[in-house]
Amino acid sequence: MTAAHEVPVRGLLRVGVGRPVDLSAIDTRATPGLPPLAVTGPDRKSWAREQVRQLGRDLAEQQEMLYAQAVAGSGTGRRLLLVLQAMDCGGKDGAVRRVAGAMDPLGLHIRAFGPPTAEELDHHFLWRIRRALPPAGYVGVFNRSHYEDVLVVRVDSLAPEEVWRPRYDEINAFESELIDDGFVVIKVFLHISYDEQRERLLSRLTDPTKHWKYHPGDVDARAKWPDYQAAYAEALSRCASERAPWHVVPADRKWYRDWALAHLLREHFVELDLAYPPARFDLGFERARLLAGDGAGPSKVNVG
Amino acid sequence: MTAAHEVPVRGLLRVGVGRPVDLSAIDTRATPGLPPLAVTGPDRKSWAREQVRQLGRDLAEQQEMLYAQAVAGSGTGRRLLLVLQAMDCGGKDGAVRRVAGAMDPLGLHIRAFGPPTAEELDHHFLWRIRRALPPAGYVGVFNRSHYEDVLVVRVDSLAPEEVWRPRYDEINAFESELIDDGFVVIKVFLHISYDEQRERLLSRLTDPTKHWKYHPGDVDARAKWPDYQAAYAEALSRCASERAPWHVVPADRKWYRDWALAHLLREHFVELDLAYPPARFDLGFERARLLAGDGAGPSKVNVG
């Protein structure tokens, strides 16, 4: 377990329950929770990157214990679900690559959601979400999520208000049901500024290895920035609960974003107090059985 | 691109097409393709681990270009599918963690298959496989695969011979169809010895952090070692084609296993001659449009 930094960051990033959210009041370049020495030092970026590497090893071990418990049948359905939301260029992909990428890909269950398709719009908005939930023992990552149904659906009027308005309550009920089923739900909004989005879009237009990430529709969506911020503010405010709080991670600085996300994950893992499960079989008996059959080696191999 | 090692390993590991396979003649501790200096040096293990890290960065870049081409619509359906098979303890999970783990988890499509369930047995044996195929642009990994249907199904008589016997031809037709659809199919058998399996099973009985990996059924399956080797030999022989060859990777040494697998993947990537796709929009126009709307910043944010 990394001892490098023990101040919990989740409390610093958590949105107040039952209160309005003012995103414009949250500095997208802030670094809440970063140790003071790291903040003032000249090398805080490389320091944070190294911290993320160390935390990654912790996360991989925690993930293995979570998975092991599920395999051993002692996990009581526990699993993590990281719900990642952000404006375009907010850094969801990069955060997944660097933070979830430190874990074992066999234990990750990553699903991405865009604006609902025609087929998806013909179903209840949680239909596609339920199909994508991680099994017990896994770390699920939703790259966008059910929140799209009160974000892009609202801003682009993909459904009328009488359809999307009741969804805040439905989302709260849904997440509560997940938690009853053993889910740890970690909701994170990666918060970038309007200026930072422009810089990142420009770099996608400048760097030939990034052209594929650019879509002309991104500029159209950017024109609706205030509408999106308002939709986010309402979603975060209406769907922040004690059991499934929202966290706002200032994300203009990628190294801080990754550092904060790795800490958030680790703090939630630690709370589960995981351990490798004990054997559910007689170790001595199995060892004897394994060695007993082996005196003569395998019978001759019959090549087909 | 790593220049550290340019002797192709795929040809060294490939099973001859249309010939019988004698697994007992393949040394599970061999290191085909390893440069002589590395083989004789005392630090070949750490050398190989460092090579895998370097190759991992190459693989991640290749994977991104593959994905970028699919996003840009210029990938013509191309994708990789790594089919991993092995005896119990053969190291499939470790190989995925170390080699596929170097790539971006967002671009991986990993699926595991066990012995077919009751529901799966009620369908054609390829039903569950087709549902699990990676989308274009992804790197798919099958942790066990459709070959289980001529391996465990044969050895444990989960279906009568008149059912599994025709499957070799069906598998060949299926893989041919995948390749026509743009798949690169890389089939790998991780080959361990009977003795190595015993050591690995013993370590799962000894190390409390590994108990969860042990199942009493593993010893029962081990008693059928010759039957499994014969089933593997026939599957590799009957389903090795020029377009979808089988590779046998000596896997008693984990560091060689990972080194060989990373090279195999890289060699298949390189053959695709990937590049970042060009922009499909007018760069100057988009840049002007992006900057034009930004004079006054976003309109005032309305917090909901």
Coordinates of C-alpha atoms in Angstrom, one line a residue:
Chain A
M1 CA 0.0 0.0 0.0
T2 CA 1.4 3.4 -1.0
A3 CA 2.0 5.6 2.0
A4 CA 3.0 8.6 -0.2
H5 CA -0.2 10.5 0.3
E6 CA -2.8 9.8 2.9
V7 CA -5.1 12.8 2.8
P8 CA -8.4 11.6 1.3
V9 CA -9.3 13.5 -1.8
R10 CA -12.8 12.2 -2.2
G11 CA -14.1 14.6 0.4
L12 CA -12.4 17.5 -1.3
L13 CA -13.9 16.7 -4.7
R14 CA -17.4 15.7 -3.6
V15 CA -20.4 17.7 -4.6
G16 CA -22.7 18.7 -1.7
V17 CA -25.8 16.7 -1.4
G18 CA -29.1 18.5 -1.9
R19 CA -27.4 21.8 -2.9
P20 CA -27.2 23.6 -6.2
V21 CA -23.9 23.2 -8.1
D22 CA -22.1 26.2 -9.5
L23 CA -19.5 24.8 -11.9
S24 CA -18.3 28.3 -12.8
A25 CA -17.1 28.6 -9.2
I26 CA -14.9 25.5 -9.5
D27 CA -11.4 26.3 -10.8
T28 CA -10.6 23.9 -13.6
R29 CA -6.8 24.4 -12.9
A30 CA -7.1 23.7 -9.2
T31 CA -5.2 20.8 -7.5
P32 CA -7.2 19.9 -4.4
G33 CA -5.5 17.4 -2.2
L34 CA -2.1 17.7 -3.7
P35 CA 0.5 17.8 -0.9
P36 CA 1.8 21.4 -0.5
L37 CA 5.4 20.5 -1.4
A38 CA 4.3 18.8 -4.6
V39 CA 2.2 21.9 -5.4
T40 CA 5.0 24.4 -5.1
G41 CA 7.8 22.3 -6.4
P42 CA 8.9 22.7 -10.0
D43 CA 8.6 19.0 -10.8
R44 CA 5.0 18.5 -9.6
K45 CA 4.0 17.1 -13.0
S46 CA 6.6 14.3 -13.0
W47 CA 6.0 13.8 -9.3
A48 CA 2.3 13.2 -10.0
R49 CA 3.0 10.9 -12.9
E50 CA 5.2 8.8 -10.7
Q51 CA 2.5 8.8 -8.0
V52 CA 0.0 7.5 -10.5
R53 CA 2.4 4.7 -11.5
Q54 CA 2.8 3.7 -7.8
L55 CA -1.0 4.0 -7.2
G56 CA -1.5 1.9 -10.3
R57 CA 0.3 -1.0 -8.7
D58 CA -2.0 -0.7 -5.6
L59 CA -5.0 -0.5 -7.8
A60 CA -4.0 -3.7 -9.7
E61 CA -3.6 -5.6 -6.4
Q62 CA -6.9 -4.4 -5.0
Q63 CA -8.6 -5.3 -8.3
E64 CA -7.1 -8.8 -8.1
M65 CA -8.4 -9.3 -4.6
L66 CA -11.9 -8.1 -5.7
Y67 CA -11.8 -10.5 -8.5
A68 CA -10.5 -13.3 -6.3
Q69 CA -13.3 -12.9 -3.9
A70 CA -15.9 -13.1 -6.7
V71 CA -14.2 -16.3 -8.0
A72 CA -14.2 -17.8 -4.5
G73 CA -17.8 -16.9 -4.0
S74 CA -17.1 -14.7 -1.0
G75 CA -17.4 -11.3 -2.7
T76 CA -21.1 -10.9 -2.0
G77 CA -21.6 -9.4 -5.5
R78 CA -19.1 -6.5 -4.9
R79 CA -17.8 -4.6 -7.9
L80 CA -16.7 -1.1 -8.8
L81 CA -18.4 1.1 -11.4
L82 CA -16.6 4.3 -12.4
V83 CA -19.0 6.6 -14.2
L84 CA -17.0 9.1 -16.2
Q85 CA -18.6 12.2 -17.7
A86 CA -17.0 15.3 -19.3
M87 CA -17.4 17.8 -22.0
D88 CA -15.8 17.0 -25.4
C89 CA -12.0 16.9 -24.9
G90 CA -12.5 16.6 -21.2
G91 CA -9.9 13.8 -21.0
K92 CA -12.1 10.7 -20.3
D93 CA -10.1 8.5 -22.7
G94 CA -6.7 9.6 -21.4
A95 CA -7.8 9.1 -17.8
V96 CA -9.0 5.6 -18.6
R97 CA -5.8 4.8 -20.4
R98 CA -3.5 6.0 -17.6
V99 CA -5.5 5.0 -14.5
A100 CA -7.6 2.0 -15.5
G101 CA -4.8 0.9 -17.8
A102 CA -2.7 0.2 -14.7
M103 CA -5.1 -2.6 -13.8
D104 CA -5.4 -6.0 -15.3
P105 CA -7.4 -5.8 -18.6
L106 CA -9.0 -9.2 -17.8
G107 CA -10.7 -7.6 -14.8
L108 CA -11.9 -4.4 -16.5
H109 CA -15.3 -4.0 -18.0
I110 CA -15.2 -0.9 -20.1
R111 CA -18.2 0.3 -22.0
A112 CA -18.7 3.6 -23.9
F113 CA -22.0 5.3 -24.6
G114 CA -22.8 8.0 -27.1
P115 CA -26.0 9.8 -27.9
P116 CA -28.7 7.0 -27.9
T117 CA -29.2 5.3 -31.3
A118 CA -32.6 4.9 -32.9
E119 CA -32.9 1.4 -31.5
E120 CA -31.9 2.6 -28.0
L121 CA -34.4 5.4 -28.1
D122 CA -37.1 2.7 -28.7
H123 CA -36.2 1.3 -25.3
H124 CA -36.3 2.7 -21.8
F125 CA -33.2 4.8 -21.4
L126 CA -31.7 2.4 -18.8
W127 CA -32.0 -0.6 -21.2
R128 CA -28.6 -0.1 -22.8
I129 CA -27.1 0.7 -19.4
R130 CA -28.3 -2.5 -17.7
R131 CA -26.9 -4.6 -20.5
A132 CA -23.5 -3.1 -20.0
L133 CA -23.1 -3.5 -16.2
P134 CA -20.0 -5.2 -15.0
P135 CA -20.2 -8.7 -13.4
A136 CA -19.3 -9.2 -9.7
G137 CA -15.6 -8.9 -9.1
Y138 CA -15.0 -6.6 -12.0
V139 CA -14.0 -2.9 -12.2
G140 CA -16.5 -1.4 -14.6
V141 CA -15.9 1.9 -16.4
F142 CA -18.6 3.8 -18.1
N143 CA -17.1 6.2 -20.7
R144 CA -20.2 8.4 -20.7
S145 CA -23.2 6.8 -19.2
H146 CA -26.9 7.0 -18.3
Y147 CA -26.3 10.7 -17.7
E148 CA -26.2 11.3 -21.4
D149 CA -29.9 10.9 -21.2
V150 CA -30.2 14.1 -19.2
L151 CA -27.4 15.8 -21.0
V152 CA -27.1 15.5 -24.8
V153 CA -30.7 14.3 -24.8
R154 CA -31.8 17.5 -23.0
V155 CA -29.5 19.9 -24.8
D156 CA -30.2 18.5 -28.3
S157 CA -33.9 17.9 -27.5
L158 CA -33.6 14.2 -28.5
A159 CA -36.6 13.7 -26.2
P160 CA -39.2 16.2 -24.9
E161 CA -38.8 17.6 -21.4
E162 CA -41.6 15.5 -20.0
V163 CA -39.6 12.5 -20.9
W164 CA -36.1 13.5 -19.6
R165 CA -37.2 15.5 -16.6
P166 CA -38.3 12.5 -14.5
R167 CA -35.1 10.7 -15.2
Y168 CA -33.2 12.3 -12.4
D169 CA -35.4 10.4 -10.0
E170 CA -35.1 7.3 -12.0
I171 CA -31.3 7.5 -12.1
N172 CA -31.3 7.9 -8.3
A173 CA -33.5 4.9 -7.9
F174 CA -31.4 2.9 -10.3
E175 CA -28.1 3.7 -8.6
S176 CA -29.6 2.9 -5.3
E177 CA -30.5 -0.5 -6.6
L178 CA -27.0 -1.1 -7.9
I179 CA -25.5 -0.3 -4.5
D180 CA -27.9 -2.7 -2.9
D181 CA -26.6 -5.3 -5.4
G182 CA -23.0 -4.8 -4.2
F183 CA -21.9 -2.0 -6.6
V184 CA -19.6 0.8 -5.5
V185 CA -20.6 3.6 -7.7
I186 CA -17.9 6.3 -8.3
K187 CA -19.2 9.2 -10.3
V188 CA -16.7 11.6 -11.7
F189 CA -17.1 14.8 -13.8
L190 CA -13.9 15.8 -15.4
H191 CA -14.2 19.6 -15.4
I192 CA -12.3 21.6 -18.1
S193 CA -12.6 25.2 -19.0
Y194 CA -14.0 26.7 -22.2
D195 CA -10.5 27.9 -23.1
E196 CA -8.9 24.5 -22.4
Q197 CA -11.4 22.9 -24.7
R198 CA -10.5 25.3 -27.5
E199 CA -6.8 24.5 -27.0
R200 CA -7.4 20.8 -27.2
L201 CA -9.6 21.1 -30.3
L202 CA -6.9 23.2 -31.9
S203 CA -4.3 20.6 -31.2
R204 CA -6.5 18.0 -32.9
L205 CA -6.6 20.2 -35.9
T206 CA -2.8 20.8 -35.8
D207 CA -1.3 17.4 -35.0
P208 CA -1.8 14.9 -37.9
T209 CA -1.8 12.0 -35.4
K210 CA -4.8 13.5 -33.7
H211 CA -7.0 14.5 -36.7
W212 CA -9.0 11.3 -36.3
K213 CA -10.2 12.5 -32.9
Y214 CA -11.7 15.7 -34.3
H215 CA -15.3 15.8 -35.5
P216 CA -16.8 19.0 -37.0
G217 CA -19.8 18.4 -34.8
D218 CA -17.5 19.2 -31.8
V219 CA -17.6 22.9 -32.7
D220 CA -21.4 22.8 -33.0
A221 CA -21.6 21.2 -29.5
R222 CA -19.2 23.8 -28.2
A223 CA -21.6 26.6 -29.3
K224 CA -24.0 25.1 -26.7
W225 CA -21.4 25.2 -23.9
P226 CA -23.7 27.2 -21.5
D227 CA -26.6 24.8 -22.1
Y228 CA -24.3 21.8 -21.4
Q229 CA -22.9 23.4 -18.2
A230 CA -26.4 24.1 -17.0
A231 CA -27.5 20.5 -17.8
Y232 CA -24.4 19.2 -16.0
A233 CA -25.0 21.4 -13.0
E234 CA -28.6 20.2 -12.7
A235 CA -27.6 16.5 -13.1
L236 CA -24.8 16.8 -10.5
S237 CA -27.1 18.5 -8.1
R238 CA -30.1 16.3 -8.5
C239 CA -28.2 13.0 -8.6
A240 CA -25.6 13.6 -5.8
S241 CA -26.6 11.3 -2.9
E242 CA -24.7 10.2 0.2
R243 CA -24.5 6.7 -1.2
A244 CA -23.6 7.7 -4.8
P245 CA -22.0 11.2 -4.6
W246 CA -20.7 13.1 -7.6
H247 CA -17.1 14.2 -7.7
V248 CA -15.8 17.1 -9.8
V249 CA -12.2 16.7 -10.8
P250 CA -10.5 19.9 -12.1
A251 CA -9.1 18.5 -15.4
D252 CA -7.3 21.2 -17.3
R253 CA -4.1 19.7 -15.9
K254 CA -4.0 16.1 -17.1
W255 CA -1.4 15.1 -14.5
Y256 CA -3.7 16.3 -11.7
R257 CA -6.7 14.7 -13.3
D258 CA -5.0 11.3 -13.3
W259 CA -3.6 11.7 -9.9
A260 CA -7.0 12.6 -8.4
L261 CA -8.8 9.8 -10.2
A262 CA -6.3 7.2 -9.1
H263 CA -6.7 8.4 -5.5
L264 CA -10.5 8.3 -5.7
L265 CA -10.4 4.7 -7.0
R266 CA -7.9 3.7 -4.3
E267 CA -9.9 5.3 -1.5
H268 CA -13.0 3.4 -2.6
F269 CA -11.1 0.2 -2.8
V270 CA -9.6 0.6 0.6
E271 CA -13.0 1.1 2.1
L272 CA -13.9 -2.4 0.9
D273 CA -11.2 -3.8 3.2
L274 CA -10.4 -6.5 0.6
A275 CA -8.2 -9.6 1.2
Y276 CA -7.4 -12.7 -0.7
P277 CA -10.0 -15.3 0.1
P278 CA -9.1 -18.4 2.1
A279 CA -9.0 -21.8 0.3
R280 CA -12.4 -23.5 0.2
F281 CA -10.8 -27.0 -0.1
D282 CA -8.4 -29.0 2.0
L283 CA -4.9 -27.9 1.0
G284 CA -3.2 -31.0 2.3
F285 CA -5.6 -33.3 0.6
E286 CA -5.2 -31.5 -2.7
R287 CA -1.4 -31.5 -2.5
A288 CA -1.4 -35.2 -1.8
R289 CA -3.8 -35.9 -4.6
L290 CA -1.7 -33.7 -7.0
L291 CA 1.6 -35.5 -6.1
A292 CA 0.1 -39.0 -5.9
G293 CA -0.9 -39.2 -9.5
D294 CA 2.4 -38.0 -10.7
G295 CA 4.8 -40.8 -10.0
A296 CA 5.0 -42.2 -13.5
G297 CA 4.4 -38.9 -15.4
P298 CA 1.6 -38.7 -17.9
S299 CA 0.8 -41.8 -19.9
K300 CA 2.3 -41.7 -23.4
V301 CA 0.9 -38.9 -25.5
N302 CA -1.1 -40.1 -28.5
V303 CA -0.6 -37.6 -31.2
G304 CA -3.8 -37.4 -33.2
Chain B
M1 CA 9.4 1.4 -33.9
T2 CA 11.7 -0.8 -31.8
A3 CA 14.7 -1.9 -33.8
A4 CA 16.0 -4.1 -31.0
H5 CA 15.1 -7.4 -32.6
E6 CA 14.2 -7.8 -36.2
V7 CA 14.2 -11.6 -36.8
P8 CA 10.6 -12.6 -37.3
V9 CA 9.5 -15.1 -34.7
R10 CA 6.2 -16.0 -36.4
G11 CA 7.9 -18.3 -38.8
L12 CA 9.8 -20.1 -36.0
L13 CA 6.6 -20.7 -34.0
R14 CA 4.3 -21.6 -36.8
V15 CA 2.8 -25.1 -37.1
G16 CA 3.3 -26.7 -40.6
V17 CA 0.1 -26.7 -42.7
G18 CA -1.3 -30.1 -43.6
R19 CA 1.1 -32.0 -41.4
P20 CA 0.6 -33.9 -38.1
V21 CA 1.7 -32.0 -35.0
D22 CA 3.8 -33.7 -32.4
L23 CA 3.7 -31.6 -29.3
S24 CA 6.0 -33.9 -27.3
A25 CA 8.7 -33.0 -29.8
I26 CA 8.5 -29.3 -29.0
D27 CA 10.6 -28.3 -26.0
T28 CA 8.5 -26.2 -23.6
R29 CA 11.6 -24.5 -22.3
A30 CA 13.0 -23.5 -25.7
T31 CA 13.4 -19.8 -26.7
P32 CA 13.1 -19.7 -30.5
G33 CA 14.0 -16.4 -32.0
L34 CA 15.7 -15.0 -28.9
P35 CA 18.9 -13.2 -30.0
P36 CA 22.0 -15.4 -29.2
L37 CA 23.5 -12.8 -26.9
A38 CA 20.3 -12.6 -24.9
V39 CA 20.1 -16.4 -24.7
T40 CA 23.6 -16.8 -23.3
G41 CA 23.6 -13.8 -21.1
P42 CA 22.9 -14.1 -17.4
D43 CA 20.3 -11.3 -17.5
R44 CA 18.1 -12.7 -20.3
K45 CA 15.0 -12.6 -18.1
S46 CA 15.3 -8.9 -17.2
W47 CA 16.4 -8.2 -20.8
A48 CA 13.2 -9.9 -22.1
R49 CA 11.0 -8.1 -19.6
E50 CA 12.5 -4.7 -20.8
Q51 CA 12.0 -5.7 -24.4
V52 CA 8.3 -6.5 -23.7
R53 CA 8.0 -3.0 -22.2
Q54 CA 9.4 -1.4 -25.3
L55 CA 7.4 -3.6 -27.6
G56 CA 4.3 -2.6 -25.5
R57 CA 4.8 1.0 -26.5
D58 CA 4.9 0.0 -30.2
L59 CA 1.8 -2.2 -29.8
A60 CA 0.0 0.7 -28.1
E61 CA 0.8 3.0 -31.1
Q62 CA -0.2 0.4 -33.6
Q63 CA -3.4 -0.2 -31.8
E64 CA -4.2 3.5 -31.8
M65 CA -3.6 3.7 -35.6
L66 CA -5.8 0.7 -36.1
Y67 CA -8.6 2.3 -34.0
A68 CA -8.1 5.7 -35.7
Q69 CA -8.6 4.1 -39.1
A70 CA -11.8 2.5 -38.0
V71 CA -13.0 5.8 -36.6
A72 CA -12.1 7.6 -39.8
G73 CA -13.9 5.0 -41.8
S74 CA -10.7 4.0 -43.7
G75 CA -10.0 0.8 -41.9
T76 CA -12.0 -1.5 -44.2
G77 CA -13.1 -3.5 -41.2
R78 CA -9.6 -4.4 -40.1
R79 CA -9.1 -5.8 -36.6
L80 CA -6.9 -8.2 -34.7
L81 CA -8.1 -11.3 -33.0
L82 CA -5.7 -13.1 -30.7
V83 CA -6.9 -16.6 -30.0
L84 CA -5.2 -17.9 -26.8
Q85 CA -5.3 -21.6 -25.8
A86 CA -3.4 -23.5 -23.2
M87 CA -3.6 -26.3 -20.7
D88 CA -4.6 -25.2 -17.2
C89 CA -1.8 -23.0 -15.7
G90 CA -0.5 -22.4 -19.2
G91 CA -0.2 -18.7 -18.6
K92 CA -3.0 -17.2 -20.7
D93 CA -4.0 -14.7 -18.0
G94 CA -0.4 -13.6 -17.3
A95 CA 0.3 -13.2 -21.0
V96 CA -2.8 -11.0 -21.5
R97 CA -1.9 -8.9 -18.4
R98 CA 1.6 -8.3 -19.6
V99 CA 1.2 -8.0 -23.3
A100 CA -2.3 -6.9 -24.0
G101 CA -2.0 -4.8 -20.8
A102 CA 0.5 -2.6 -22.6
M103 CA -2.2 -1.4 -25.0
D104 CA -5.1 1.0 -24.4
P105 CA -7.8 -0.8 -22.5
L106 CA -10.4 1.3 -24.5
G107 CA -9.3 -0.5 -27.7
L108 CA -9.2 -4.0 -26.2
H109 CA -12.1 -6.5 -26.5
I110 CA -11.3 -9.4 -24.2
R111 CA -13.6 -12.3 -23.9
A112 CA -13.2 -15.5 -21.9
F113 CA -14.7 -18.9 -22.7
G114 CA -15.1 -21.9 -20.5
P115 CA -16.7 -25.2 -21.2
P116 CA -20.0 -24.4 -22.9
T117 CA -22.9 -23.8 -20.5
A118 CA -26.3 -25.6 -20.8
E119 CA -27.7 -22.6 -22.8
E120 CA -24.6 -22.5 -25.0
L121 CA -24.9 -26.3 -25.7
D122 CA -28.5 -25.6 -27.0
H123 CA -27.0 -23.4 -29.7
H124 CA -24.5 -24.0 -32.6
F125 CA -21.1 -24.0 -31.1
L126 CA -20.1 -20.8 -32.8
W127 CA -23.2 -18.9 -31.5
R128 CA -21.4 -17.7 -28.4
I129 CA -18.2 -17.0 -30.4
R130 CA -19.9 -14.8 -33.0
R131 CA -21.5 -12.7 -30.2
A132 CA -18.1 -12.0 -28.8
L133 CA -16.2 -10.9 -31.9
P134 CA -14.4 -7.6 -31.6
P135 CA -15.7 -4.6 -33.7
A136 CA -13.5 -3.1 -36.4
G137 CA -10.6 -1.2 -35.1
Y138 CA -10.3 -3.2 -31.9
V139 CA -7.8 -5.8 -30.7
G140 CA -9.8 -8.8 -29.7
V141 CA -8.4 -11.4 -27.3
F142 CA -10.1 -14.8 -26.8
N143 CA -9.0 -16.3 -23.5
R144 CA -9.9 -19.8 -24.7
S145 CA -12.1 -19.9 -27.7
H146 CA -14.1 -21.9 -30.2
Y147 CA -11.4 -24.5 -29.9
E148 CA -12.8 -25.5 -26.6
D149 CA -15.5 -27.2 -28.7
V150 CA -13.0 -29.7 -30.0
L151 CA -10.9 -29.9 -26.8
V152 CA -12.8 -30.1 -23.5
V153 CA -16.0 -31.1 -25.3
R154 CA -14.1 -34.0 -26.9
V155 CA -12.1 -35.0 -23.9
D156 CA -15.0 -34.8 -21.5
S157 CA -17.5 -36.2 -24.0
L158 CA -19.8 -33.1 -23.7
A159 CA -21.0 -33.9 -27.2
P160 CA -20.7 -37.2 -29.2
E161 CA -18.0 -37.6 -31.7
E162 CA -20.4 -37.2 -34.7
V163 CA -21.1 -33.7 -33.3
W164 CA -17.5 -32.5 -32.6
R165 CA -15.7 -34.3 -35.4
P166 CA -17.1 -32.1 -38.2
R167 CA -16.2 -28.9 -36.3
Y168 CA -12.6 -28.8 -37.6
D169 CA -14.0 -28.0 -41.0
E170 CA -16.5 -25.6 -39.6
I171 CA -13.8 -23.8 -37.7
N172 CA -11.7 -23.5 -40.8
A173 CA -14.7 -22.1 -42.7
F174 CA -15.5 -19.7 -39.9
E175 CA -12.0 -18.3 -39.6
S176 CA -11.8 -17.9 -43.4
E177 CA -15.0 -15.9 -43.2
L178 CA -13.5 -13.7 -40.4
I179 CA -10.4 -13.0 -42.6
D180 CA -12.6 -12.0 -45.5
D181 CA -14.3 -9.6 -43.1
G182 CA -10.9 -7.9 -42.3
F183 CA -9.8 -9.9 -39.3
V184 CA -6.2 -10.8 -38.7
V185 CA -6.5 -14.1 -36.8
I186 CA -3.5 -14.9 -34.6
K187 CA -3.8 -18.3 -33.0
V188 CA -1.4 -19.1 -30.2
F189 CA -1.0 -22.3 -28.1
L190 CA 1.0 -21.6 -24.9
H191 CA 2.8 -24.9 -24.5
I192 CA 3.8 -26.0 -21.0
S193 CA 5.2 -29.3 -19.8
Y194 CA 3.5 -31.8 -17.5
D195 CA 6.1 -31.0 -14.8
E196 CA 5.7 -27.2 -15.1
Q197 CA 1.9 -27.6 -14.7
R198 CA 2.5 -29.5 -11.4
E199 CA 4.9 -26.8 -10.1
R200 CA 2.3 -24.1 -10.9
L201 CA -0.5 -26.0 -9.3
L202 CA 1.7 -26.6 -6.2
S203 CA 2.4 -22.9 -6.0
R204 CA -1.3 -22.2 -6.0
L205 CA -1.7 -24.5 -3.1
T206 CA 1.3 -22.9 -1.3
D207 CA 0.8 -19.2 -1.8
P208 CA -2.2 -17.8 0.1
T209 CA -2.6 -15.1 -2.5
K210 CA -3.0 -17.8 -5.2
H211 CA -5.5 -20.2 -3.5
W212 CA -8.3 -18.6 -5.4
K213 CA -6.8 -19.7 -8.7
Y214 CA -6.9 -23.3 -7.7
H215 CA -9.8 -25.6 -8.4
P216 CA -9.9 -29.2 -7.3
G217 CA -11.1 -30.0 -10.8
D218 CA -7.7 -29.0 -12.1
V219 CA -6.2 -32.2 -10.8
D220 CA -9.0 -34.3 -12.5
A221 CA -8.3 -32.5 -15.8
R222 CA -4.5 -33.1 -15.3
A223 CA -5.2 -36.9 -15.1
K224 CA -6.4 -36.5 -18.7
W225 CA -3.2 -34.8 -19.9
P226 CA -2.5 -37.3 -22.7
D227 CA -6.1 -37.0 -24.0
Y228 CA -5.8 -33.2 -24.0
Q229 CA -2.4 -33.3 -25.7
A230 CA -3.9 -35.5 -28.4
A231 CA -6.9 -33.3 -28.8
Y232 CA -4.6 -30.2 -29.1
A233 CA -2.4 -32.0 -31.6
E234 CA -5.3 -32.8 -33.8
A235 CA -6.9 -29.3 -33.5
L236 CA -3.6 -27.6 -34.3
S237 CA -3.0 -29.9 -37.2
R238 CA -6.5 -29.8 -38.7
C239 CA -6.9 -26.1 -38.3
A240 CA -3.6 -24.7 -39.3
S241 CA -4.0 -22.9 -42.6
E242 CA -1.9 -20.5 -44.5
R243 CA -4.3 -17.6 -43.8
A244 CA -4.8 -18.6 -40.1
P245 CA -1.8 -20.5 -38.9
W246 CA -1.3 -21.9 -35.4
H247 CA 1.7 -20.8 -33.4
V248 CA 3.1 -22.9 -30.6
V249 CA 4.9 -20.7 -28.0
P250 CA 7.1 -22.6 -25.5
A251 CA 5.7 -21.3 -22.2
D252 CA 7.5 -22.8 -19.3
R253 CA 9.5 -19.6 -19.1
K254 CA 7.1 -16.8 -18.6
W255 CA 9.5 -14.1 -19.8
Y256 CA 10.0 -15.9 -23.1
R257 CA 6.3 -16.5 -23.5
D258 CA 5.6 -12.8 -23.1
W259 CA 8.5 -11.8 -25.4
A260 CA 7.3 -14.1 -28.1
L261 CA 3.7 -13.1 -27.9
A262 CA 4.6 -9.4 -28.0
H263 CA 6.7 -10.0 -31.1
L264 CA 4.0 -12.1 -32.8
L265 CA 1.5 -9.3 -32.3
R266 CA 3.9 -6.7 -33.5
E267 CA 4.8 -8.6 -36.6
H268 CA 1.1 -9.0 -37.5
F269 CA 0.5 -5.2 -36.9
V270 CA 3.5 -4.2 -39.0
E271 CA 2.2 -6.3 -41.9
L272 CA -1.0 -4.1 -41.9
D273 CA 1.2 -1.1 -42.7
L274 CA -0.9 1.2 -40.5
A275 CA -0.8 5.0 -40.5
Y276 CA -2.9 7.7 -38.9
P277 CA -5.7 8.5 -41.3
P278 CA -5.8 12.0 -43.0
A279 CA -8.4 14.5 -42.0
R280 CA -11.7 14.1 -43.8
F281 CA -12.6 17.7 -43.3
D282 CA -11.1 21.1 -44.3
L283 CA -8.6 21.9 -41.6
G284 CA -8.4 25.6 -42.3
F285 CA -12.2 25.9 -42.4
E286 CA -12.6 24.1 -39.1
R287 CA -9.9 26.2 -37.4
A288 CA -11.5 29.4 -38.6
R289 CA -14.9 28.2 -37.4
L290 CA -13.5 27.2 -34.0
L291 CA -11.8 30.5 -33.5
A292 CA -14.6 32.7 -34.9
G293 CA -17.1 31.7 -32.3
D294 CA -14.8 32.4 -29.5
G295 CA -14.4 36.1 -29.4
A296 CA -16.6 36.8 -26.4
G297 CA -16.2 33.4 -24.7
P298 CA -19.2 31.4 -23.8
S299 CA -22.5 33.2 -23.0
K300 CA -23.2 33.4 -19.3
V301 CA -23.6 30.0 -17.7
N302 CA -27.1 29.4 -16.4
V303 CA -26.7 27.2 -13.4
G304 CA -29.8 25.0 -13.3

